[in-house]
């Protein structure tokens, strides 16, 4: 088995973190870079990520995540929130970033701009939400794989009340809505699930080769 697959077996959605062990700033930066480099539709990255270390803030958020202990016991809590203001102004900013990063005139991106105008910008709010959330989950997946490479534990979490999180973090005023969470840290040696075998569909169930 190669290392990459071994590490994916090693990782698991950690229930009990060791609050005595802290993820280093350097490793955190690597994980955040893995998120930043994630692919997204058109490269639009219609989301932001809040990296929360402050114990008081996490203690306030915990009840809105059904009291799940990972929120306060891990080293960091990440809140992934999608942008609710994906509009012409937002698109212009995106085109500007393309133009500046690649040192090309904005006009070079007219084709890309038009494609986005004719697709994403025509979506209803509901459809935009689904589309943006899908992009978030690509970043979440990258985080899980990158963390496994560094032997850092992550619990991806949808078990929370997004409206309450949005209120507590004042996300509405930033045109954001929370969609998923991830806690980052090190597993506690008492976590009963740490040595549990992976339960997955068989290859036959999952893959159709044509
Ligand atoms: C989007 C998403 C949301 C999840 N929400 C929670 C959660 O709120 N609490 C939790 O303990 N585990 C949560 N999990 C963990 C899953 O239960 C776990 O990933 C799954 O059972 C597969 O096991 P493994 O990741 O340990 O291999 C979530 C996983 C994903 C991908």
Short mmCIF file of C-alpha atoms and ligand atoms in Angstrom, two decimals:
data_model
loop_
_atom_site.label_atom_id
_atom_site.label_comp_id
_atom_site.label_asym_id
_atom_site.label_seq_id
_atom_site.Cartn_x
_atom_site.Cartn_y
_atom_site.Cartn_z
CA UNK A 1 0.00 0.00 0.00
CA UNK A 2 1.45 3.38 -0.85
CA UNK A 3 1.86 6.07 1.76
CA UNK A 4 -1.00 8.22 0.53
CA UNK A 5 -3.53 5.39 0.91
CA UNK A 6 -2.01 4.35 4.25
CA UNK A 7 -2.50 7.88 5.51
CA UNK A 8 -6.13 7.86 4.37
CA UNK A 9 -6.62 4.70 6.42
CA UNK A 10 -4.89 6.38 9.35
CA UNK A 11 -7.16 9.40 9.32
CA UNK A 12 -10.64 9.29 10.83
CA UNK A 13 -13.25 11.77 11.94
CA UNK A 14 -11.80 12.34 15.38
CA UNK A 15 -14.34 12.48 18.20
CA UNK A 16 -11.96 13.05 21.09
CA UNK A 17 -9.06 15.46 20.70
CA UNK A 18 -6.12 15.75 23.07
CA UNK A 19 -6.41 19.33 24.26
CA UNK A 20 -2.83 19.17 25.62
CA UNK A 21 -1.34 18.81 22.13
CA UNK A 22 -1.37 21.80 19.85
CA UNK A 23 -0.97 22.01 16.08
CA UNK A 24 1.99 24.25 15.25
CA UNK A 25 1.54 27.53 13.42
CA UNK A 26 3.68 26.15 10.58
CA UNK A 27 1.48 23.07 10.12
CA UNK A 28 -1.65 25.20 10.35
CA UNK A 29 -0.28 27.41 7.54
CA UNK A 30 0.31 24.30 5.38
CA UNK A 31 -3.27 23.15 5.93
CA UNK A 32 -4.67 26.59 5.15
CA UNK A 33 -2.58 26.69 1.97
CA UNK A 34 -4.06 23.32 0.95
CA UNK A 35 -7.50 24.89 1.35
CA UNK A 36 -6.48 28.01 -0.57
CA UNK A 37 -5.11 25.98 -3.47
CA UNK A 38 -8.31 23.96 -3.84
CA UNK A 39 -9.93 23.81 -7.23
CA UNK A 40 -13.32 25.47 -7.66
CA UNK A 41 -15.77 26.11 -10.45
CA UNK A 42 -14.19 28.79 -12.70
CA UNK A 43 -11.65 29.27 -9.90
CA UNK A 44 -14.27 31.46 -8.26
CA UNK A 45 -13.78 30.23 -4.67
CA UNK A 46 -17.15 31.56 -3.50
CA UNK A 47 -16.36 31.11 0.18
CA UNK A 48 -14.26 32.24 3.11
CA UNK A 49 -12.87 30.31 6.05
CA UNK A 50 -12.76 31.48 9.66
CA UNK A 51 -9.87 30.03 11.64
CA UNK A 52 -10.86 30.16 15.29
CA UNK A 53 -8.45 29.59 18.14
CA UNK A 54 -9.98 31.89 20.76
CA UNK A 55 -11.28 29.56 23.51
CA UNK A 56 -14.04 31.98 24.53
CA UNK A 57 -15.44 32.21 21.03
CA UNK A 58 -15.34 28.43 20.68
CA UNK A 59 -17.06 27.96 24.03
CA UNK A 60 -19.86 30.26 22.82
CA UNK A 61 -20.21 28.32 19.56
CA UNK A 62 -20.16 24.86 21.16
CA UNK A 63 -23.87 24.72 22.19
CA UNK A 64 -24.78 25.61 18.60
CA UNK A 65 -22.87 22.49 17.53
CA UNK A 66 -24.92 20.27 19.87
CA UNK A 67 -22.16 20.43 22.48
CA UNK A 68 -19.75 18.36 20.38
CA UNK A 69 -16.49 18.38 22.37
CA UNK A 70 -14.27 18.68 19.28
CA UNK A 71 -15.25 22.36 19.03
CA UNK A 72 -13.33 23.26 22.18
CA UNK A 73 -10.82 20.40 22.55
CA UNK A 74 -9.12 20.62 19.15
CA UNK A 75 -6.44 23.23 18.48
CA UNK A 76 -8.48 25.08 15.88
CA UNK A 77 -12.04 25.33 14.66
CA UNK A 78 -12.53 26.18 11.00
CA UNK A 79 -15.85 27.57 9.84
CA UNK A 80 -16.40 27.39 6.08
CA UNK A 81 -18.88 30.01 4.90
CA UNK A 82 -20.07 30.68 1.37
CA UNK A 83 -20.46 34.15 -0.14
CA UNK A 84 -24.08 35.21 -0.55
CA UNK A 85 -23.17 38.24 -2.69
CA UNK A 86 -21.96 36.54 -5.84
CA UNK A 87 -22.93 39.41 -8.17
CA UNK A 88 -21.42 41.70 -10.84
CA UNK A 89 -19.26 43.52 -8.31
CA UNK A 90 -17.94 40.26 -6.93
CA UNK A 91 -17.24 39.06 -10.48
CA UNK A 92 -15.30 42.24 -11.30
CA UNK A 93 -13.08 41.66 -8.30
CA UNK A 94 -12.47 38.10 -9.48
CA UNK A 95 -11.53 39.28 -12.98
CA UNK A 96 -9.22 41.92 -11.48
CA UNK A 97 -7.43 39.23 -9.47
CA UNK A 98 -7.00 37.10 -12.61
CA UNK A 99 -5.67 40.07 -14.54
CA UNK A 100 -3.21 41.15 -11.84
CA UNK A 101 -2.02 37.65 -10.97
CA UNK A 102 -1.34 36.69 -14.58
CA UNK A 103 -0.24 40.15 -15.63
CA UNK A 104 -2.74 40.30 -18.48
CA UNK A 105 -5.27 43.02 -19.39
CA UNK A 106 -8.78 42.55 -17.90
CA UNK A 107 -10.16 42.28 -21.46
CA UNK A 108 -8.34 38.94 -21.82
CA UNK A 109 -10.84 37.57 -19.31
CA UNK A 110 -13.97 38.78 -21.10
CA UNK A 111 -14.79 35.24 -22.25
CA UNK A 112 -14.50 33.87 -18.72
CA UNK A 113 -16.51 36.81 -17.37
CA UNK A 114 -19.28 36.20 -19.88
CA UNK A 115 -19.43 32.49 -19.06
CA UNK A 116 -19.88 33.31 -15.38
CA UNK A 117 -22.45 36.02 -16.16
CA UNK A 118 -24.45 33.51 -18.19
CA UNK A 119 -24.24 30.75 -15.61
CA UNK A 120 -23.61 31.42 -11.94
CA UNK A 121 -24.94 34.98 -11.96
CA UNK A 122 -28.26 33.78 -13.41
CA UNK A 123 -28.74 31.18 -10.64
CA UNK A 124 -31.50 31.63 -8.07
CA UNK A 125 -30.30 32.18 -4.49
CA UNK A 126 -31.08 28.52 -3.71
CA UNK A 127 -29.10 27.27 -6.67
CA UNK A 128 -26.22 29.62 -5.86
CA UNK A 129 -26.18 28.21 -2.34
CA UNK A 130 -25.96 24.62 -3.61
CA UNK A 131 -23.29 25.58 -6.15
CA UNK A 132 -21.20 27.51 -3.62
CA UNK A 133 -21.51 24.76 -1.01
CA UNK A 134 -20.17 22.22 -3.50
CA UNK A 135 -17.05 24.32 -3.89
CA UNK A 136 -16.63 24.45 -0.12
CA UNK A 137 -16.67 20.66 0.10
CA UNK A 138 -13.79 20.37 -2.37
CA UNK A 139 -11.74 22.51 0.01
CA UNK A 140 -12.88 20.43 2.98
CA UNK A 141 -11.79 17.24 1.18
CA UNK A 142 -8.39 18.74 0.43
CA UNK A 143 -8.00 19.68 4.07
CA UNK A 144 -8.71 16.09 5.15
CA UNK A 145 -6.12 14.66 2.74
CA UNK A 146 -3.48 17.27 3.53
CA UNK A 147 -3.94 16.77 7.27
CA UNK A 148 -3.59 12.99 6.86
CA UNK A 149 -0.24 13.57 5.13
CA UNK A 150 0.93 15.61 8.13
CA UNK A 151 -0.57 13.11 10.61
CA UNK A 152 -2.83 15.80 11.96
CA UNK A 153 -6.39 14.94 12.92
CA UNK A 154 -9.50 16.60 11.59
CA UNK A 155 -13.17 16.16 12.28
CA UNK A 156 -15.37 17.42 9.45
CA UNK A 157 -18.65 18.57 10.99
CA UNK A 158 -22.08 19.37 9.68
CA UNK A 159 -23.67 18.78 13.07
CA UNK A 160 -24.27 22.42 13.94
CA UNK A 161 -26.91 25.09 13.58
CA UNK A 162 -25.72 27.38 10.75
CA UNK A 163 -28.15 30.18 11.64
CA UNK A 164 -26.83 30.34 15.19
CA UNK A 165 -23.22 30.24 14.01
CA UNK A 166 -23.97 33.04 11.53
CA UNK A 167 -25.45 35.14 14.32
CA UNK A 168 -22.61 34.51 16.78
CA UNK A 169 -19.94 35.25 14.16
CA UNK A 170 -21.92 38.09 12.59
CA UNK A 171 -21.62 36.48 9.17
CA UNK A 172 -24.68 38.15 7.62
CA UNK A 173 -23.03 41.55 7.71
CA UNK A 174 -20.13 40.05 5.75
CA UNK A 175 -22.46 38.49 3.15
CA UNK A 176 -21.57 35.01 4.33
CA UNK A 177 -23.41 31.91 5.52
CA UNK A 178 -21.74 29.02 7.32
CA UNK A 179 -22.02 25.66 5.64
CA UNK A 180 -19.61 23.23 7.29
CA UNK A 181 -16.95 23.03 10.01
CA UNK A 182 -13.66 21.28 10.61
CA UNK A 183 -11.80 20.91 13.86
CA UNK A 184 -8.03 20.41 13.68
CA UNK A 185 -5.78 18.91 16.34
CA UNK A 186 -4.43 15.62 17.64
CA UNK A 187 -6.43 12.54 18.59
CA UNK A 188 -6.70 11.60 22.26
CA UNK A 189 -5.29 8.17 22.94
CA UNK A 190 -8.59 7.22 24.61
CA UNK A 191 -10.64 7.89 21.47
CA UNK A 192 -12.26 4.52 20.92
CA UNK A 193 -12.68 5.08 17.20
CA UNK A 194 -9.01 5.70 16.49
CA UNK A 195 -8.25 2.07 15.60
CA UNK A 196 -11.62 1.22 14.06
CA UNK A 197 -11.59 -0.28 10.58
CA UNK A 198 -12.88 1.93 7.77
CA UNK A 199 -16.45 1.15 6.80
CA UNK A 200 -16.83 1.84 3.09
CA UNK A 201 -18.70 0.52 0.06
CA UNK A 202 -16.86 -2.25 -1.77
CA UNK A 203 -15.12 -1.37 -5.04
CA UNK A 204 -17.84 -3.32 -6.89
CA UNK A 205 -20.57 -1.23 -5.30
CA UNK A 206 -18.78 2.06 -5.79
CA UNK A 207 -17.18 1.85 -9.22
CA UNK A 208 -18.54 1.02 -12.64
CA UNK A 209 -15.83 0.55 -15.21
CA UNK A 210 -17.03 1.02 -18.75
C1 LIG B 1 -19.67 16.78 5.62
C2 LIG B 1 -19.43 15.93 6.84
C3 LIG B 1 -20.08 16.22 8.02
C4 LIG B 1 -19.83 15.48 9.18
N1 LIG B 1 -20.37 15.87 10.38
C5 LIG B 1 -19.93 15.27 11.53
C6 LIG B 1 -20.29 15.79 12.79
O1 LIG B 1 -21.01 16.79 12.93
N2 LIG B 1 -19.79 15.17 13.90
C7 LIG B 1 -18.96 14.10 13.82
O2 LIG B 1 -18.54 13.61 14.85
N3 LIG B 1 -18.62 13.57 12.63
C8 LIG B 1 -19.06 14.15 11.48
N4 LIG B 1 -18.65 13.67 10.27
C9 LIG B 1 -17.77 12.49 10.21
C10 LIG B 1 -18.37 11.29 9.48
O3 LIG B 1 -19.30 10.65 10.28
C11 LIG B 1 -17.22 10.36 9.05
O4 LIG B 1 -16.39 11.07 8.17
C12 LIG B 1 -17.72 9.10 8.39
O5 LIG B 1 -18.42 8.31 9.30
C13 LIG B 1 -16.58 8.29 7.79
O6 LIG B 1 -15.66 7.93 8.78
P1 LIG B 1 -14.15 8.42 8.81
O7 LIG B 1 -14.11 9.83 8.33
O8 LIG B 1 -13.78 8.31 10.26
O9 LIG B 1 -13.35 7.52 7.94
C14 LIG B 1 -18.93 14.37 9.10
C15 LIG B 1 -18.30 14.08 7.89
C16 LIG B 1 -18.52 14.86 6.78
C17 LIG B 1 -17.75 14.55 5.52
#
